[in-house]
Short mmCIF file of C-alpha atoms in Angstrom, two decimals:
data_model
loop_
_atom_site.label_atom_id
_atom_site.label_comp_id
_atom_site.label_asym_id
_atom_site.label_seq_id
_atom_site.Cartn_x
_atom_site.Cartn_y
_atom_site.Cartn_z
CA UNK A 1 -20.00 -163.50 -81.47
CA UNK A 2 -16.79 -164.53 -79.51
CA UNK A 3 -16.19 -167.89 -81.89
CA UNK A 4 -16.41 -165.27 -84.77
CA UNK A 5 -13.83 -162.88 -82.97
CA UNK A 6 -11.53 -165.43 -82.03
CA UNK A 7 -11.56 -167.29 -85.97
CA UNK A 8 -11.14 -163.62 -87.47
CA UNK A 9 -8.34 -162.68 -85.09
CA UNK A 10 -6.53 -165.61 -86.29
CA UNK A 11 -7.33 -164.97 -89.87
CA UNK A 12 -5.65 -161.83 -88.86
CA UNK A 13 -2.61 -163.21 -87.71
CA UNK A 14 -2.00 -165.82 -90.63
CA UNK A 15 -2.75 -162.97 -93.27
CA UNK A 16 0.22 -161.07 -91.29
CA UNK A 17 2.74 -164.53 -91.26
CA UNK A 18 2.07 -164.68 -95.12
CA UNK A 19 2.62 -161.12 -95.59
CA UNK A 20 6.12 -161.80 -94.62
CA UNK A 21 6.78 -165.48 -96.20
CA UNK A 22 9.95 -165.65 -97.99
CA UNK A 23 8.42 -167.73 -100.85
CA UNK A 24 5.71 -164.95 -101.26
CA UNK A 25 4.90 -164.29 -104.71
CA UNK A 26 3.42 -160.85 -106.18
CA UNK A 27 0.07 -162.46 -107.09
CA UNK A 28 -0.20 -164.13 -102.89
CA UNK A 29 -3.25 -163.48 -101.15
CA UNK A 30 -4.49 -162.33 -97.66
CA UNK A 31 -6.48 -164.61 -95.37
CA UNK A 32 -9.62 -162.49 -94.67
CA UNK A 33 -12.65 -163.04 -92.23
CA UNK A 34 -15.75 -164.88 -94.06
CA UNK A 35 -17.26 -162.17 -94.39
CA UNK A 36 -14.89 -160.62 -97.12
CA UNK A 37 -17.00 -159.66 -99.99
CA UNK A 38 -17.07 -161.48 -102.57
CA UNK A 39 -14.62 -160.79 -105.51
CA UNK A 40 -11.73 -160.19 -103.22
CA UNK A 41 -8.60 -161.10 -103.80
CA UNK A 42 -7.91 -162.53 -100.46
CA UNK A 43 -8.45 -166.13 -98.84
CA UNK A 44 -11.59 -166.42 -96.69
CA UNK A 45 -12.16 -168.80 -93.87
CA UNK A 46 -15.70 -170.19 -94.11
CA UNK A 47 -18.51 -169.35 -92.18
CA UNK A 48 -19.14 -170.97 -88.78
CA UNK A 49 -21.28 -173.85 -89.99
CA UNK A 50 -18.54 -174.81 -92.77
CA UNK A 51 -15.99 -175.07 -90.43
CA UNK A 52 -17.28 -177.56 -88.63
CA UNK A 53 -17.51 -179.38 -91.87
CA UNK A 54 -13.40 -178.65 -92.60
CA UNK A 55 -11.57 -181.70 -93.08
CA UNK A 56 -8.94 -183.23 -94.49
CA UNK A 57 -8.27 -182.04 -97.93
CA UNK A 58 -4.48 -182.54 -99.50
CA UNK A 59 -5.11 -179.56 -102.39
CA UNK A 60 -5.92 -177.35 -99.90
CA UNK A 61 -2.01 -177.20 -98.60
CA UNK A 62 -1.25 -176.88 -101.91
CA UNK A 63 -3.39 -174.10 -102.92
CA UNK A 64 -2.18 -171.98 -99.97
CA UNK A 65 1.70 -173.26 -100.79
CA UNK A 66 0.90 -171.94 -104.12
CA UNK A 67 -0.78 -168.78 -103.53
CA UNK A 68 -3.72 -169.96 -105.38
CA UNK A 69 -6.34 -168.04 -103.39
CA UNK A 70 -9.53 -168.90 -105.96
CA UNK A 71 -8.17 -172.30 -105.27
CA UNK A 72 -7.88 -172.15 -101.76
CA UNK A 73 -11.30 -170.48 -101.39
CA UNK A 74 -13.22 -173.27 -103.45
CA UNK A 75 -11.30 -175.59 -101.53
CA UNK A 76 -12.05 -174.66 -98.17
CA UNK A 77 -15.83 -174.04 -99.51
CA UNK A 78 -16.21 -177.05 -100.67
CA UNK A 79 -14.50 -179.92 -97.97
CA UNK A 80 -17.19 -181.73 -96.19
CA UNK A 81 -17.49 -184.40 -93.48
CA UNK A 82 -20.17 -184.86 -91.24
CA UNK A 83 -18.20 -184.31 -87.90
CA UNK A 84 -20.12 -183.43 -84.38
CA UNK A 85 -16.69 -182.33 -82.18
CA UNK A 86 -16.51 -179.49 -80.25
CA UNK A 87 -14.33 -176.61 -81.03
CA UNK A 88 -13.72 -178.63 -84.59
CA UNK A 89 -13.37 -175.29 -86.04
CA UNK A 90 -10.81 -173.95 -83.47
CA UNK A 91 -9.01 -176.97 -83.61
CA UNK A 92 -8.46 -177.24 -87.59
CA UNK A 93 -7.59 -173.40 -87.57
CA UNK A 94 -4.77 -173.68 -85.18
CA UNK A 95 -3.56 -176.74 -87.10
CA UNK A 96 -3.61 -175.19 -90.52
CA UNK A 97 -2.30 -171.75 -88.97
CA UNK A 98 0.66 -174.47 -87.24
CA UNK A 99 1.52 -175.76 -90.89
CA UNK A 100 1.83 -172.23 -92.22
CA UNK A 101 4.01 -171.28 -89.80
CA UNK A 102 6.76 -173.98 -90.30
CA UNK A 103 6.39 -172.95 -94.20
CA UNK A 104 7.45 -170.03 -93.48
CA UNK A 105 10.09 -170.38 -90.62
CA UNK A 106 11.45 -173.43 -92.62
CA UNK A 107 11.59 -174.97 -88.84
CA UNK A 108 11.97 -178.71 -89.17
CA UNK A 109 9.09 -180.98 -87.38
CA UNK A 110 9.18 -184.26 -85.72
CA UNK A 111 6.08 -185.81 -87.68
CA UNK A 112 4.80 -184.53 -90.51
CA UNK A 113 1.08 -185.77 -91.85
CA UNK A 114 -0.95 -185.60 -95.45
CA UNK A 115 -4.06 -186.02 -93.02
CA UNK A 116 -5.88 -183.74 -90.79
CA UNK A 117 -7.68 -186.11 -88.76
CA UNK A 118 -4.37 -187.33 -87.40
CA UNK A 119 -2.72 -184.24 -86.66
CA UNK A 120 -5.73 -183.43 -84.76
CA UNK A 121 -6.09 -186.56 -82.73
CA UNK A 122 -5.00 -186.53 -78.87
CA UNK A 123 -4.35 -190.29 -78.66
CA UNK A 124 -2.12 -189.99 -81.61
CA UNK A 125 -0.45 -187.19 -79.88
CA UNK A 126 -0.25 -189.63 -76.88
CA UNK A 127 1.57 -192.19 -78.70
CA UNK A 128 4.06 -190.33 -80.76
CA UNK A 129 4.89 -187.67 -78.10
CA UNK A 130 3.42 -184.63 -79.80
CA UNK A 131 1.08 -183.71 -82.51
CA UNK A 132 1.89 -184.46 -86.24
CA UNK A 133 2.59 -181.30 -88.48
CA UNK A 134 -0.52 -180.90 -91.13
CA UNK A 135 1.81 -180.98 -94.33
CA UNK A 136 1.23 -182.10 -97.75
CA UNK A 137 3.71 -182.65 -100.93
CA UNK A 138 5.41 -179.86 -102.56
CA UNK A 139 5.42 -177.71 -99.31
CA UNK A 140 8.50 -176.63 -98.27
CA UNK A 141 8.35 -178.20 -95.01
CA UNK A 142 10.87 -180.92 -93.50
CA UNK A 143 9.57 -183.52 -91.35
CA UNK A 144 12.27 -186.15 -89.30
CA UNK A 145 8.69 -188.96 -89.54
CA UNK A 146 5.93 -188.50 -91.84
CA UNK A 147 2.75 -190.71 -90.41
CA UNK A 148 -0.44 -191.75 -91.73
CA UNK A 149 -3.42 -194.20 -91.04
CA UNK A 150 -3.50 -197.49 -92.68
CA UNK A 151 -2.93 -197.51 -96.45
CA UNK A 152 -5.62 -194.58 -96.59
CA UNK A 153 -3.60 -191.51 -96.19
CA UNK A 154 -0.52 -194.08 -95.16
CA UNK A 155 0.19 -194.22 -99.11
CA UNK A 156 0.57 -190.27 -98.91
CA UNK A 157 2.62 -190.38 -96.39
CA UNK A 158 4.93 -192.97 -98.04
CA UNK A 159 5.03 -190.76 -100.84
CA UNK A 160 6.33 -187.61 -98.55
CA UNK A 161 8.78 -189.69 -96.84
CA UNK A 162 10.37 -191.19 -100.28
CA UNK A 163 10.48 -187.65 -101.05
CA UNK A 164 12.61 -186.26 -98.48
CA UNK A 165 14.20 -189.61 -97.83
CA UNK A 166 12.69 -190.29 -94.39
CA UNK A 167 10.87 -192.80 -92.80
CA UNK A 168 7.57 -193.32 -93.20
CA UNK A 169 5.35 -194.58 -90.38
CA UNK A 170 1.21 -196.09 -90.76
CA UNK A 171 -0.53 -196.11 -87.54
CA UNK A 172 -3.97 -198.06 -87.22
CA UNK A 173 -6.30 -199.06 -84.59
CA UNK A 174 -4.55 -201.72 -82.01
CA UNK A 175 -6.50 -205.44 -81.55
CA UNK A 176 -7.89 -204.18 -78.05
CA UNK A 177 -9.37 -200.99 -79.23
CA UNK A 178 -11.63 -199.50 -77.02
CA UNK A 179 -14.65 -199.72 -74.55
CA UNK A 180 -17.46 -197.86 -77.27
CA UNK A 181 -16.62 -197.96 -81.06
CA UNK A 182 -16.60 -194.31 -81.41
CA UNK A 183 -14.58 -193.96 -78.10
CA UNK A 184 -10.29 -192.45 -79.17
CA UNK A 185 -8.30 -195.77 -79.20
CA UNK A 186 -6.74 -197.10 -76.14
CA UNK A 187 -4.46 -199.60 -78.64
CA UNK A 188 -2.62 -197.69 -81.66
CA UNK A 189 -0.11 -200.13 -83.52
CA UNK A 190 2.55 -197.91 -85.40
CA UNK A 191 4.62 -200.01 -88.24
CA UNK A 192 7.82 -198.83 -90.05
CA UNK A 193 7.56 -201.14 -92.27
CA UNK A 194 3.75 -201.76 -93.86
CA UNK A 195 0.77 -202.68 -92.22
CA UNK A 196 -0.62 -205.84 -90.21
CA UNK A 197 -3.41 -206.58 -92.81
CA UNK A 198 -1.27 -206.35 -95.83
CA UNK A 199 -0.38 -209.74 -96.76
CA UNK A 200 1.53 -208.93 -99.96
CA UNK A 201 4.15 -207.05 -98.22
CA UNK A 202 6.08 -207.13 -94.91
CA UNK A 203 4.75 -205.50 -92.32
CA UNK A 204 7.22 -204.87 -89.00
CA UNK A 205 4.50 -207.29 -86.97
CA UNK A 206 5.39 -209.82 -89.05
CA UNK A 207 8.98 -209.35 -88.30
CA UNK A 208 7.73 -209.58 -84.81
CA UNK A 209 6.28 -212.31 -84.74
CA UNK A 210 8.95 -214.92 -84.82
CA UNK A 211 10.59 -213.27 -81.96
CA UNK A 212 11.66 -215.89 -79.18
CA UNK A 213 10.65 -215.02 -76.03
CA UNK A 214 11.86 -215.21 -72.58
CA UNK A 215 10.16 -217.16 -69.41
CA UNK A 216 9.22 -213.87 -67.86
CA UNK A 217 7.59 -212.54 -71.61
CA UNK A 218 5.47 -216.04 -71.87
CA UNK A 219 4.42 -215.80 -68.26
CA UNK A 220 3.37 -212.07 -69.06
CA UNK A 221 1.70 -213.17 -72.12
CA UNK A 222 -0.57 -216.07 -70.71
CA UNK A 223 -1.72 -214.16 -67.59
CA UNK A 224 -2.96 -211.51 -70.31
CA UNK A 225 -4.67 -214.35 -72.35
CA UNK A 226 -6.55 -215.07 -69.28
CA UNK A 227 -7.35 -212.32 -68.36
CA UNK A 228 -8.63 -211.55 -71.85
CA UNK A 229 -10.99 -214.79 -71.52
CA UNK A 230 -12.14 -214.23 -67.87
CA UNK A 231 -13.37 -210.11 -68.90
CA UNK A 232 -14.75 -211.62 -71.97
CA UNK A 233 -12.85 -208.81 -74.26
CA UNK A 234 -12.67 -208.28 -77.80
CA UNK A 235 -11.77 -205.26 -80.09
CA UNK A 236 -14.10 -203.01 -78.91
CA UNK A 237 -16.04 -203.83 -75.76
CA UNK A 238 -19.61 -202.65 -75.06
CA UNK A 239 -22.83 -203.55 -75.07
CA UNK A 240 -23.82 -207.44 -74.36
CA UNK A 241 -23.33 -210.41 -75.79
CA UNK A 242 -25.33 -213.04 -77.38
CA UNK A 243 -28.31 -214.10 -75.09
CA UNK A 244 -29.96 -215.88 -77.46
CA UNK A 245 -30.26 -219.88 -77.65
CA UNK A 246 -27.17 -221.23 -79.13
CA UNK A 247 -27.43 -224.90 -80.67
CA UNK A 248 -25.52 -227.43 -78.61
CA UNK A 249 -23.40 -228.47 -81.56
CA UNK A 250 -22.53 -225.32 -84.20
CA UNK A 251 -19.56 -224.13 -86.00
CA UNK A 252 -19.07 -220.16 -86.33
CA UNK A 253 -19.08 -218.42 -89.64
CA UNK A 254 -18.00 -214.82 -89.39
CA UNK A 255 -19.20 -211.87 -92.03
CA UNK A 256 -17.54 -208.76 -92.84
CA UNK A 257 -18.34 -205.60 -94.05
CA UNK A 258 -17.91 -204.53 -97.85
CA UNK A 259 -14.97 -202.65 -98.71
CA UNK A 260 -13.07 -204.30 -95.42
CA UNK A 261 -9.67 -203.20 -96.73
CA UNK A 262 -8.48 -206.29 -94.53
CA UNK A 263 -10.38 -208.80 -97.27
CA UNK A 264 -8.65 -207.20 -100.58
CA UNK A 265 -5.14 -206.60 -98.86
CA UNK A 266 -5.74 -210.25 -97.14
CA UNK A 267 -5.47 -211.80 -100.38
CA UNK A 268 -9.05 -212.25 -100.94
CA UNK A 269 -12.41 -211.27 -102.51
CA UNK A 270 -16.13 -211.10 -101.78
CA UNK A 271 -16.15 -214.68 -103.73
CA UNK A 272 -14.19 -215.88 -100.94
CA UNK A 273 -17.77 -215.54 -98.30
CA UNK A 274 -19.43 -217.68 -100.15
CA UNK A 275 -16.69 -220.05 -100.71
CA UNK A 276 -16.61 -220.40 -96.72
CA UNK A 277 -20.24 -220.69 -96.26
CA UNK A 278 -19.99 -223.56 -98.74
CA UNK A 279 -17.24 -225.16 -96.96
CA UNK A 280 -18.53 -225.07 -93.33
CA UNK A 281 -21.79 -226.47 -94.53
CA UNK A 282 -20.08 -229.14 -96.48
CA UNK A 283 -17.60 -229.86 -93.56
CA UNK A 284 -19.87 -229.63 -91.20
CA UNK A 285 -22.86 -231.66 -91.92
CA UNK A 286 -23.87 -232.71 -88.56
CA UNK A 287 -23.27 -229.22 -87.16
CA UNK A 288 -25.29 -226.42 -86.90
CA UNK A 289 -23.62 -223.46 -88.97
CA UNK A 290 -24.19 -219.89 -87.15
CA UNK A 291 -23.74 -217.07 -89.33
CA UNK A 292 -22.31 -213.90 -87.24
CA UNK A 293 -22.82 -210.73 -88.98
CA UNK A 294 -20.60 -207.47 -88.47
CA UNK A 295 -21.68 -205.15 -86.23
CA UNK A 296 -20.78 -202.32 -88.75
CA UNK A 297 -24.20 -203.64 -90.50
CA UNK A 298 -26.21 -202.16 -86.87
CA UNK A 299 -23.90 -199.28 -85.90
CA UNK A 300 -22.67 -197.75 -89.40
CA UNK A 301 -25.62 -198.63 -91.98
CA UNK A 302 -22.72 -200.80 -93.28
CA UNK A 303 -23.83 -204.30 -95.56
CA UNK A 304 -22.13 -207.14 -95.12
CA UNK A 305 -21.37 -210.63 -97.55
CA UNK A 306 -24.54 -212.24 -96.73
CA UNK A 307 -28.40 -211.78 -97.56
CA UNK A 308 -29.59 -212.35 -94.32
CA UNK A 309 -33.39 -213.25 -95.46
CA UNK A 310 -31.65 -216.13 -97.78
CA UNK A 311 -29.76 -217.73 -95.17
CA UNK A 312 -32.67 -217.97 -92.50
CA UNK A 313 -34.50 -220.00 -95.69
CA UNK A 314 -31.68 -222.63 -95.68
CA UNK A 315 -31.79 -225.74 -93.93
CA UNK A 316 -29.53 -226.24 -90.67
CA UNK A 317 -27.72 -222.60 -90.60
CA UNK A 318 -28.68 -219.99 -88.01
CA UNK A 319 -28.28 -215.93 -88.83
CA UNK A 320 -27.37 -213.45 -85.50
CA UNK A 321 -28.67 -210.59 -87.24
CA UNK A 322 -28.08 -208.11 -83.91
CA UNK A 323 -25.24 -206.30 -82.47
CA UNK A 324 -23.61 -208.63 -79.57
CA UNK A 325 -20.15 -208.80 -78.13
CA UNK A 326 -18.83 -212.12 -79.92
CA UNK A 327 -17.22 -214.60 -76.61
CA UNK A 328 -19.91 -216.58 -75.92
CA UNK A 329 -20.22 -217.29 -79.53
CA UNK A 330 -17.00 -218.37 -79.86
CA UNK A 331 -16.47 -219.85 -76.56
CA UNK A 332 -19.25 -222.57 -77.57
CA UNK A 333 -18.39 -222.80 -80.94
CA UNK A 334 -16.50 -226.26 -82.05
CA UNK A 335 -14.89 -224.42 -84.92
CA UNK A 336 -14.52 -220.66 -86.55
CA UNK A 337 -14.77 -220.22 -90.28
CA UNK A 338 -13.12 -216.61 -91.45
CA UNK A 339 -12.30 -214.66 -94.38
CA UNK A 340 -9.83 -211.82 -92.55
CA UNK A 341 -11.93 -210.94 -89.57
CA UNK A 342 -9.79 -210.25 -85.85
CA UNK A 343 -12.66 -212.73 -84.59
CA UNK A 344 -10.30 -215.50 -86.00
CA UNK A 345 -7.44 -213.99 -84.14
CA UNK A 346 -9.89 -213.63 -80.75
CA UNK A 347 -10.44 -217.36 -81.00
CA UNK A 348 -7.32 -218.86 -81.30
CA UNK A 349 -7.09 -217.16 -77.64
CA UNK A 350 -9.99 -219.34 -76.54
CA UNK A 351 -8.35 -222.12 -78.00
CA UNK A 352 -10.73 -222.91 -80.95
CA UNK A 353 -9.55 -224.34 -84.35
CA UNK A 354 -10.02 -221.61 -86.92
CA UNK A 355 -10.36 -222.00 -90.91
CA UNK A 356 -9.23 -218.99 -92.85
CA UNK A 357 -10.35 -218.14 -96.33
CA UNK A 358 -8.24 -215.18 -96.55
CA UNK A 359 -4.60 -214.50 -95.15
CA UNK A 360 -4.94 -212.36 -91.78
CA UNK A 361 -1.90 -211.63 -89.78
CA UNK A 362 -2.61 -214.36 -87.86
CA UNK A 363 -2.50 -216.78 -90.87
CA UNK A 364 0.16 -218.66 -92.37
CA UNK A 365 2.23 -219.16 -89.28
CA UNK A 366 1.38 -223.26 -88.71
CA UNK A 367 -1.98 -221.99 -86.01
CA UNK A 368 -4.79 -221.90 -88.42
CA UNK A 369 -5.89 -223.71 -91.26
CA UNK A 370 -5.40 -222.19 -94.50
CA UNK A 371 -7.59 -221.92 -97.77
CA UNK A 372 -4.34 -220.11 -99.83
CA UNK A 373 -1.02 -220.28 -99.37
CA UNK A 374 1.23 -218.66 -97.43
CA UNK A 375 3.61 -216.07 -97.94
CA UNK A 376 6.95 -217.40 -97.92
CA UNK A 377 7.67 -214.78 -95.27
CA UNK A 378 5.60 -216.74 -92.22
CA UNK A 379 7.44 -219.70 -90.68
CA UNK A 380 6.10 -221.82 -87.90
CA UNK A 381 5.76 -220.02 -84.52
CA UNK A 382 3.67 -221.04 -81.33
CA UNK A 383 0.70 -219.39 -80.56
CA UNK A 384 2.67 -217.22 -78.01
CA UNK A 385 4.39 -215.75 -79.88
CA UNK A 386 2.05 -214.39 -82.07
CA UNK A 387 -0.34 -213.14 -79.37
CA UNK A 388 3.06 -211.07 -77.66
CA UNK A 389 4.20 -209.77 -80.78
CA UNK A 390 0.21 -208.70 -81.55
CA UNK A 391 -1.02 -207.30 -77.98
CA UNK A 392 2.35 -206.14 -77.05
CA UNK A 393 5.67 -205.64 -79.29
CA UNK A 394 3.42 -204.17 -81.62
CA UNK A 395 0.97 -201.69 -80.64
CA UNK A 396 1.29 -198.66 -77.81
CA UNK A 397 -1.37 -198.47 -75.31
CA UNK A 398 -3.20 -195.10 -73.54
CA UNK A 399 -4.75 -194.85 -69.88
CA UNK A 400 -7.51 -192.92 -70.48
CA UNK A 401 -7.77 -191.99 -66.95
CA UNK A 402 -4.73 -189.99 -66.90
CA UNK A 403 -4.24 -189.27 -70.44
CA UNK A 404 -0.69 -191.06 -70.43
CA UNK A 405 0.84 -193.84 -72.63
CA UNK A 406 0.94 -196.72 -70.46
CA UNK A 407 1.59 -201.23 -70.91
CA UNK A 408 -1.60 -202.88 -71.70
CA UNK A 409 -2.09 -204.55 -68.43
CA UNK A 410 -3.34 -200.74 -67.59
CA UNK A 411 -5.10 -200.29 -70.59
CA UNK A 412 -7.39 -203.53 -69.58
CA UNK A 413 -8.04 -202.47 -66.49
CA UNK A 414 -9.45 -199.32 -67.50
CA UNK A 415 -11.88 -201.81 -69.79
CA UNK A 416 -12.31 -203.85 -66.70
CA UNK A 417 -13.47 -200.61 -65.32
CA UNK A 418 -15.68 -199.61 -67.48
CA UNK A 419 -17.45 -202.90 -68.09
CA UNK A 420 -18.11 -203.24 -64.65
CA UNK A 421 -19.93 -199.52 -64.31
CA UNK A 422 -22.00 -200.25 -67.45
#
């Protein structure tokens, strides 16, 4: 009964800030507790159960910018996503209720978002200072940033940001992620420019890249190296690794999930697996090839490039079919075959030759050997370079311990930490 008090006492208090909007048209509506009859003319918040489904909708700011309340009420009926947070409902309430207010008090925000997730996220909050403003396009609210993930709700956010003539800024998971997959990021890289895994544009980590760097920032750079080979670290960092036999002489093929956005945007295709396979086998005929597939396959119900029952049938390759941390495999491995996967970006830190079939951030740049060619943009750095502009120019880090933004020396030992409890 108290959750049900609290979300109609703020349905309350947004039906009063409406009441009182300067863009309030004769046909607006009232935001009403869900249990409103039906019929009503007003907008009603959804029962208890669908808010914990709310998510991020972009008509939805629209309807209520509009005064559509039939909209608004389908909209906020219908929005699902299978989310298990606490206090989801609270939390999307007092974001939406934030959004409405800067509607009406025309109050300019720092960062302005088309997605809900963001504005909602503490380590996002973390990085940028505060939390993004929930606003969508043709709502009369003015944003200084407007920020979104990746090219999903990133595109919406260029959009905005065109729109009002400000900048626009995509944020996506950093290279050293987290401990768990599921855990909020430690690593968040923010980019002004595009995105890391878009080859066919510039991305501000490509401008980084080339960036010549001091005696003090290559010392910093290789005792992070080591320490990233000595803790065994990857993207994301629990469970165990590989325990299996491993064949005294193999090369490493990596897999990748469908619908990787990395693969298309990396210049490439789902022909390009199979064009790898074919290569390392042909390359390689002495060699044992070891197929890795992508976790996502275990821990997402995910499917990956590969039919796993067809490889085990063919002659001299081996299939790790099970959710391991990937060092060991690459550590023993005389040579890494990839399409777009960060594995091919893990083992140029352990020193291995890698063989790209698609055009990763860490391709093109005179360290890997490349299947296509090169944007025109990527010049000939050292190895370096690129690992200082990708594990430190380019992403912001979070100590989870203390909830602060911190360098990523912190950050990994925090994972140091939490390997050695598990």
């Amino acid at each position: 009964m108290a959750k049900k008090g609290l979300i109609e006492s703020q349905a309350e208090n947004a039906s009063n800030v409406l009441s009182t909007a300067p863009w309030r048209r004769e046909s607006s509506f009232k935001i009403a507790p869900s249990s409103a009859k039906q019929g009503d003319k007003t907008f009603r918040f959804p029962k208890e159960e669908q808010l914990k489904r709310l998510h991020h909708c972009p008509s939805l700011g629209i309807a209520i910018n509009k005064c559509n309340y039939d909209a608004a009420n389908y909209l906020v009926q219908s929005i699902s996503a299978n989310h298990q947070i606490a206090n989801w409902g609270q939390t999307v309430l007092s974001t939406l209720l934030d959004s409405i207010s800067h509607m009406v008090t025309r109050k300019e925000a720092n960062y302005g978002s088309p997605s809900l997730e963001i504005c909602k996220q503490d380590a996002v909050a973390r990085i940028l200072g505060e939390h993004p403003l929930f606003c969508l396009p043709f709502q009369p609210v003015n944003c200084r940033n407007y920020v979104g993930w990746g090219l999903r709700s990133g595109q919406h956010a260029r959009q905005m940001a065109l729109r009002h003539n400000a900048p626009a800024l995509l944020l996506e998971d950093g290279f050293l992620r987290s401990f768990n997959r599921l855990d909020p990021p430690l690593g968040i890289a923010i980019d002004d420019l595009g995105i890391y895994y878009d080859a066919h544009a510039p991305s501000r980590l490509e401008k980084l890249i080339p960036t010549r760097l001091t005696a003090e920032q290559e010392e910093r750079i290789c005792a992070i190296l080591q320490q990233w080979r000595q803790l065994r670290l990857s993207k994301y960092n629990a469970g165990s690794e590989y325990s299996g036999p491993l064949p005294d002489n193999y090369v490493l093929v990596v897999d990748q999930v469908h619908n990787d956005a990395s693969i298309r945007f990396g210049m490439a295709d789902s022909a390009a697996f199979q064009l790898m396979l074919d290569a390392a086998c042909k390359e390689n005929p002495d060699s044992v090839v070891v197929v890795k597939m992508h976790p996502d396959i275990f821990t997402k119900s995910k499917s990956g490039h590969f039919d796993v029952r067809q490889l085990q049938q063919r002659q001299n390759i081996m299939v790790i079919a099970e959710n391991c941390l990937p060092s060991r495999l690459i550590e023993n491995a005389n040579r890494i075959y990839t399409v777009t996967s960060q594995i091919g970006f893990e083992a140029l830190i352990w020193q291995k030759p890698v063989r790209c079939f698609g055009m990763p951030f860490y391709a093109g740049w005179g360290l890997t050997e490349d299947h296509l060619q090169a944007p025109e943009r990527r010049t000939k750095v050292d190895f370096l370079q690129l690992a200082m502009a990708a594990l430190i120019f380019y992403p912001r880090y979070i100590d989870w311990r203390i909830g602060q933004a911190c360098e990523i020396e912190r950050a990994i030992d925090y994972l140091a930490e939490l390997k050695q409890k598990a």
